[in-house]
PDB file of C-alpha atoms in Angstrom:
ATOM      1  CA  ALA A   1      79.460 232.263  53.720  1.00  0.00           C
ATOM      2  CA  VAL A   2      78.907 234.509  55.969  1.00  0.00           C
ATOM      3  CA  ALA A   3      82.565 235.811  55.798  1.00  0.00           C
ATOM      4  CA  ALA A   4      82.346 236.213  51.691  1.00  0.00           C
ATOM      5  CA  MET A   5      78.828 237.081  50.933  1.00  0.00           C
ATOM      6  CA  GLY A   6      77.345 238.797  55.539  1.00  0.00           C
ATOM      7  CA  GLY A   7      75.202 235.764  55.188  1.00  0.00           C
ATOM      8  CA  VAL A   8      72.393 233.519  54.239  1.00  0.00           C
ATOM      9  CA  ASP A   9      68.811 234.080  53.976  1.00  0.00           C
ATOM     10  CA  ILE A  10      68.203 231.081  53.381  1.00  0.00           C
ATOM     11  CA  LEU A  11      69.187 227.428  54.789  1.00  0.00           C
ATOM     12  CA  ILE A  12      67.364 224.241  53.058  1.00  0.00           C
ATOM     13  CA  LEU A  13      69.380 221.114  55.182  1.00  0.00           C
ATOM     14  CA  ASN A  14      69.110 218.498  52.993  1.00  0.00           C
ATOM     15  CA  HIS A  15      71.390 215.430  53.650  1.00  0.00           C
ATOM     16  CA  GLY A  16      71.431 211.589  52.236  1.00  0.00           C
ATOM     17  CA  GLY A  17      69.065 208.963  53.865  1.00  0.00           C
ATOM     18  CA  PRO A  18      71.128 206.029  56.431  1.00  0.00           C
ATOM     19  CA  PRO A  19      71.124 203.076  54.394  1.00  0.00           C
ATOM     20  CA  PRO A  20      68.048 199.990  55.216  1.00  0.00           C
ATOM     21  CA  GLY A  21      67.169 198.152  58.170  1.00  0.00           C
ATOM     22  CA  THR A  22      64.593 197.183  61.022  1.00  0.00           C
ATOM     23  CA  ALA A  23      65.103 197.480  64.530  1.00  0.00           C
ATOM     24  CA  LEU A  24      66.459 193.890  64.556  1.00  0.00           C
ATOM     25  CA  GLU A  25      68.688 194.595  62.549  1.00  0.00           C
ATOM     26  CA  LEU A  26      70.195 197.696  63.689  1.00  0.00           C
ATOM     27  CA  ASP A  27      74.001 197.499  63.166  1.00  0.00           C
ATOM     28  CA  GLU A  28      75.266 199.897  66.378  1.00  0.00           C
ATOM     29  CA  ALA A  29      78.466 201.075  65.082  1.00  0.00           C
ATOM     30  CA  LEU A  30      75.913 203.186  62.273  1.00  0.00           C
ATOM     31  CA  LEU A  31      74.336 204.587  65.200  1.00  0.00           C
ATOM     32  CA  LEU A  32      77.599 207.563  65.272  1.00  0.00           C
ATOM     33  CA  PRO A  33      78.647 207.819  61.879  1.00  0.00           C
ATOM     34  CA  TRP A  34      74.529 208.492  60.829  1.00  0.00           C
ATOM     35  CA  PHE A  35      74.373 210.526  63.782  1.00  0.00           C
ATOM     36  CA  GLN A  36      77.040 213.270  62.864  1.00  0.00           C
ATOM     37  CA  ARG A  37      75.188 213.265  58.996  1.00  0.00           C
ATOM     38  CA  ILE A  38      71.866 213.940  60.297  1.00  0.00           C
ATOM     39  CA  VAL A  39      71.904 215.390  63.487  1.00  0.00           C
ATOM     40  CA  ALA A  40      74.913 216.816  64.664  1.00  0.00           C
ATOM     41  CA  ALA A  41      76.018 219.216  60.845  1.00  0.00           C
ATOM     42  CA  PRO A  42      72.519 220.483  60.630  1.00  0.00           C
ATOM     43  CA  ILE A  43      72.663 221.973  64.518  1.00  0.00           C
ATOM     44  CA  HIS A  44      76.529 223.042  63.839  1.00  0.00           C
ATOM     45  CA  ILE A  45      75.879 224.823  59.908  1.00  0.00           C
ATOM     46  CA  THR A  46      72.707 226.142  61.625  1.00  0.00           C
ATOM     47  CA  LYS A  47      74.340 227.271  64.490  1.00  0.00           C
ATOM     48  CA  LYS A  48      76.505 228.981  62.380  1.00  0.00           C
ATOM     49  CA  LEU A  49      74.423 230.855  60.238  1.00  0.00           C
ATOM     50  CA  LEU A  50      71.473 232.145  62.595  1.00  0.00           C
ATOM     51  CA  PRO A  51      72.937 235.145  64.091  1.00  0.00           C
ATOM     52  CA  ALA A  52      73.844 237.275  60.320  1.00  0.00           C
ATOM     53  CA  MET A  53      69.729 235.980  59.707  1.00  0.00           C
ATOM     54  CA  ARG A  54      68.566 237.232  63.640  1.00  0.00           C
ATOM     55  CA  ALA A  55      70.820 240.082  62.889  1.00  0.00           C
ATOM     56  CA  GLN A  56      69.149 241.667  59.857  1.00  0.00           C
ATOM     57  CA  LYS A  57      65.734 239.790  61.055  1.00  0.00           C
ATOM     58  CA  PHE A  58      64.980 237.038  58.451  1.00  0.00           C
ATOM     59  CA  GLY A  59      66.325 234.095  57.391  1.00  0.00           C
ATOM     60  CA  ARG A  60      63.781 230.253  56.199  1.00  0.00           C
ATOM     61  CA  ILE A  61      65.372 227.666  57.683  1.00  0.00           C
ATOM     62  CA  ILE A  62      64.066 225.101  56.195  1.00  0.00           C
ATOM     63  CA  ASN A  63      64.990 220.758  56.044  1.00  0.00           C
ATOM     64  CA  VAL A  64      63.536 218.646  54.233  1.00  0.00           C
ATOM     65  CA  GLY A  65      63.361 215.548  56.293  1.00  0.00           C
ATOM     66  CA  SER A  66      61.378 212.784  55.866  1.00  0.00           C
ATOM     67  CA  THR A  67      57.793 210.705  56.875  1.00  0.00           C
ATOM     68  CA  GLY A  68      59.308 208.796  59.022  1.00  0.00           C
ATOM     69  CA  MET A  69      60.077 211.690  61.736  1.00  0.00           C
ATOM     70  CA  GLN A  70      55.655 211.246  62.287  1.00  0.00           C
ATOM     71  CA  GLN A  71      54.940 206.995  60.587  1.00  0.00           C
ATOM     72  CA  PRO A  72      57.598 205.735  61.123  1.00  0.00           C
ATOM     73  CA  ILE A  73      58.513 203.488  57.993  1.00  0.00           C
ATOM     74  CA  PRO A  74      59.419 199.612  57.595  1.00  0.00           C
ATOM     75  CA  ASN A  75      63.238 199.080  57.110  1.00  0.00           C
ATOM     76  CA  LEU A  76      64.393 203.014  57.991  1.00  0.00           C
ATOM     77  CA  VAL A  77      64.843 202.090  61.586  1.00  0.00           C
ATOM     78  CA  LEU A  78      68.040 204.954  61.952  1.00  0.00           C
ATOM     79  CA  SER A  79      65.985 207.017  59.809  1.00  0.00           C
ATOM     80  CA  ASN A  80      62.730 207.658  61.638  1.00  0.00           C
ATOM     81  CA  ALA A  81      64.836 207.959  64.690  1.00  0.00           C
ATOM     82  CA  LEU A  82      67.448 209.797  63.274  1.00  0.00           C
ATOM     83  CA  ARG A  83      65.432 212.692  61.554  1.00  0.00           C
ATOM     84  CA  ALA A  84      63.379 212.382  64.819  1.00  0.00           C
ATOM     85  CA  SER A  85      66.095 213.343  67.098  1.00  0.00           C
ATOM     86  CA  VAL A  86      66.076 216.783  64.188  1.00  0.00           C
ATOM     87  CA  MET A  87      62.800 217.294  64.431  1.00  0.00           C
ATOM     88  CA  GLY A  88      62.744 217.838  68.219  1.00  0.00           C
ATOM     89  CA  TYR A  89      65.824 220.460  68.017  1.00  0.00           C
ATOM     90  CA  LEU A  90      64.318 222.478  64.932  1.00  0.00           C
ATOM     91  CA  LYS A  91      60.586 222.522  66.551  1.00  0.00           C
ATOM     92  CA  THR A  92      63.165 224.091  69.816  1.00  0.00           C
ATOM     93  CA  LEU A  93      64.899 226.604  67.601  1.00  0.00           C
ATOM     94  CA  SER A  94      61.679 227.940  65.715  1.00  0.00           C
ATOM     95  CA  ALA A  95      60.258 229.279  68.976  1.00  0.00           C
ATOM     96  CA  GLU A  96      63.057 230.893  70.383  1.00  0.00           C
ATOM     97  CA  VAL A  97      63.752 232.842  67.052  1.00  0.00           C
ATOM     98  CA  ALA A  98      60.690 233.429  65.070  1.00  0.00           C
ATOM     99  CA  GLY A  99      60.643 236.880  67.264  1.00  0.00           C
ATOM    100  CA  ASP A 100      63.542 237.913  65.647  1.00  0.00           C
ATOM    101  CA  GLY A 101      62.145 237.008  61.723  1.00  0.00           C
ATOM    102  CA  VAL A 102      63.527 233.493  61.163  1.00  0.00           C
ATOM    103  CA  THR A 103      61.320 230.627  60.608  1.00  0.00           C
ATOM    104  CA  VAL A 104      62.049 227.097  60.997  1.00  0.00           C
ATOM    105  CA  ASN A 105      60.535 224.433  59.162  1.00  0.00           C
ATOM    106  CA  ILE A 106      60.809 220.893  57.581  1.00  0.00           C
ATOM    107  CA  VAL A 107      59.270 220.081  55.012  1.00  0.00           C
ATOM    108  CA  ALA A 108      58.602 215.687  55.421  1.00  0.00           C
ATOM    109  CA  PRO A 109      58.359 214.052  51.031  1.00  0.00           C
ATOM    110  CA  GLY A 110      56.626 210.297  51.395  1.00  0.00           C
ATOM    111  CA  ALA A 111      56.571 208.037  48.857  1.00  0.00           C
ATOM    112  CA  ILE A 112      59.225 210.148  46.569  1.00  0.00           C
ATOM    113  CA  ARG A 113      60.338 208.891  42.994  1.00  0.00           C
ATOM    114  CA  THR A 114      64.132 209.583  43.832  1.00  0.00           C
ATOM    115  CA  ASP A 115      67.426 207.737  43.766  1.00  0.00           C
ATOM    116  CA  ARG A 116      66.693 207.329  47.461  1.00  0.00           C
ATOM    117  CA  SER A 117      63.746 205.337  46.529  1.00  0.00           C
ATOM    118  CA  LEU A 118      64.038 203.503  43.802  1.00  0.00           C
ATOM    119  CA  GLU A 119      67.471 201.609  46.410  1.00  0.00           C
ATOM    120  CA  THR A 120      64.858 201.158  49.219  1.00  0.00           C
ATOM    121  CA  ALA A 121      63.081 199.462  47.058  1.00  0.00           C
ATOM    122  CA  GLN A 122      66.306 197.070  45.996  1.00  0.00           C
ATOM    123  CA  GLY A 123      66.873 196.739  49.233  1.00  0.00           C
ATOM    124  CA  LEU A 124      63.389 195.091  50.454  1.00  0.00           C
ATOM    125  CA  ALA A 125      63.303 193.080  46.548  1.00  0.00           C
ATOM    126  CA  THR A 126      66.494 191.208  47.662  1.00  0.00           C
ATOM    127  CA  LYS A 127      65.250 191.081  51.116  1.00  0.00           C
ATOM    128  CA  THR A 128      61.608 189.018  49.784  1.00  0.00           C
ATOM    129  CA  GLY A 129      62.689 188.150  46.089  1.00  0.00           C
ATOM    130  CA  LYS A 130      60.367 189.661  44.363  1.00  0.00           C
ATOM    131  CA  SER A 131      61.171 193.022  41.482  1.00  0.00           C
ATOM    132  CA  VAL A 132      62.290 195.990  42.841  1.00  0.00           C
ATOM    133  CA  ASP A 133      58.232 197.212  40.600  1.00  0.00           C
ATOM    134  CA  GLU A 134      56.415 194.578  42.208  1.00  0.00           C
ATOM    135  CA  VAL A 135      57.611 196.401  45.376  1.00  0.00           C
ATOM    136  CA  ILE A 136      57.315 199.600  44.579  1.00  0.00           C
ATOM    137  CA  ALA A 137      53.681 198.894  43.298  1.00  0.00           C
ATOM    138  CA  GLU A 138      52.699 197.611  46.242  1.00  0.00           C
ATOM    139  CA  ARG A 139      53.678 200.599  48.440  1.00  0.00           C
ATOM    140  CA  SER A 140      52.269 202.473  45.896  1.00  0.00           C
ATOM    141  CA  LYS A 141      48.654 200.595  46.846  1.00  0.00           C
ATOM    142  CA  THR A 142      49.327 202.037  50.570  1.00  0.00           C
ATOM    143  CA  ILE A 143      49.674 205.358  49.439  1.00  0.00           C
ATOM    144  CA  PRO A 144      46.252 206.418  48.986  1.00  0.00           C
ATOM    145  CA  ALA A 145      46.924 208.623  46.154  1.00  0.00           C
ATOM    146  CA  GLN A 146      47.952 204.801  44.481  1.00  0.00           C
ATOM    147  CA  ARG A 147      51.397 206.554  43.218  1.00  0.00           C
ATOM    148  CA  TYR A 148      54.804 208.341  44.514  1.00  0.00           C
ATOM    149  CA  GLY A 149      55.231 211.735  44.126  1.00  0.00           C
ATOM    150  CA  GLU A 150      58.140 213.350  41.680  1.00  0.00           C
ATOM    151  CA  ALA A 151      59.828 215.350  43.065  1.00  0.00           C
ATOM    152  CA  ASP A 152      58.423 218.963  41.750  1.00  0.00           C
ATOM    153  CA  GLU A 153      56.124 218.235  43.786  1.00  0.00           C
ATOM    154  CA  TYR A 154      56.926 218.939  46.485  1.00  0.00           C
ATOM    155  CA  GLY A 155      59.091 221.415  45.399  1.00  0.00           C
ATOM    156  CA  PRO A 156      57.087 224.151  45.168  1.00  0.00           C
ATOM    157  CA  LEU A 157      56.562 223.664  48.742  1.00  0.00           C
ATOM    158  CA  VAL A 158      60.186 224.702  49.647  1.00  0.00           C
ATOM    159  CA  ALA A 159      59.841 227.773  47.108  1.00  0.00           C
ATOM    160  CA  PHE A 160      56.242 228.734  48.910  1.00  0.00           C
ATOM    161  CA  LEU A 161      57.860 228.943  52.358  1.00  0.00           C
ATOM    162  CA  CYS A 162      60.795 230.265  51.209  1.00  0.00           C
ATOM    163  CA  GLY A 163      59.192 233.322  50.843  1.00  0.00           C
ATOM    164  CA  GLN A 164      57.032 236.245  52.320  1.00  0.00           C
ATOM    165  CA  PRO A 165      54.210 234.946  52.060  1.00  0.00           C
ATOM    166  CA  ALA A 166      54.539 231.973  54.697  1.00  0.00           C
ATOM    167  CA  ALA A 167      56.701 234.690  56.794  1.00  0.00           C
ATOM    168  CA  TYR A 168      54.209 233.949  59.531  1.00  0.00           C
ATOM    169  CA  ILE A 169      54.266 230.363  58.780  1.00  0.00           C
ATOM    170  CA  THR A 170      57.259 228.613  61.473  1.00  0.00           C
ATOM    171  CA  GLY A 171      57.811 225.034  63.506  1.00  0.00           C
ATOM    172  CA  GLU A 172      55.567 223.516  61.164  1.00  0.00           C
ATOM    173  CA  ILE A 173      56.291 220.286  59.608  1.00  0.00           C
ATOM    174  CA  MET A 174      55.021 220.282  56.374  1.00  0.00           C
ATOM    175  CA  ARG A 175      53.554 216.633  54.320  1.00  0.00           C
ATOM    176  CA  ALA A 176      54.539 215.976  50.444  1.00  0.00           C
ATOM    177  CA  ASP A 177      52.547 211.962  51.271  1.00  0.00           C
ATOM    178  CA  GLY A 178      49.593 212.149  48.617  1.00  0.00           C
ATOM    179  CA  GLY A 179      47.181 210.868  51.838  1.00  0.00           C
ATOM    180  CA  MET A 180      50.529 208.944  53.000  1.00  0.00           C
ATOM    181  CA  VAL A 181      51.042 209.833  56.718  1.00  0.00           C
ATOM    182  CA  ARG A 182      46.626 208.581  58.781  1.00  0.00           C
ATOM    183  CA  GLY A 183      47.631 211.729  60.915  1.00  0.00           C
ATOM    184  CA  PHE A 184      46.800 215.143  60.607  1.00  0.00           C
TER     185      PHE A 184
END
């Protein structure tokens, strides 16, 4: 992108999540490959694209994270742990590049109806002998909004963070979680 277009103005870091599992069940053989995907790859691409953003005095880096970074989600230990690592890197980076017109933020969706959330629900359903619908209904009861969100309910937040009105917002985690995380 840098060679072909001279740089990138907006970088959205997004990737699939690792398989579900508890802390007690964690397969250590999964640590390194998922660390590479969730932590190392975003750092690598950010470092490659950041110099051009800084030189032009404009850039937006947005990581699509998870509420599990702030309030661990049961049965997603690997995701919770690795995404928290990315959060630490991006928070540090945000302070280092803010003076160059580059903002760095995280959008942390909660329970959003996606293939991933349905896969996680299926895993819990298999473990508990419940149906996927029962698992989703039970989880929905733990969310103040009483339901899963839809992708179009957090997409506009990402679009906002990419624009000029968000030029003074950096180093933030913005959640779209129906109130699931209990702290501010």
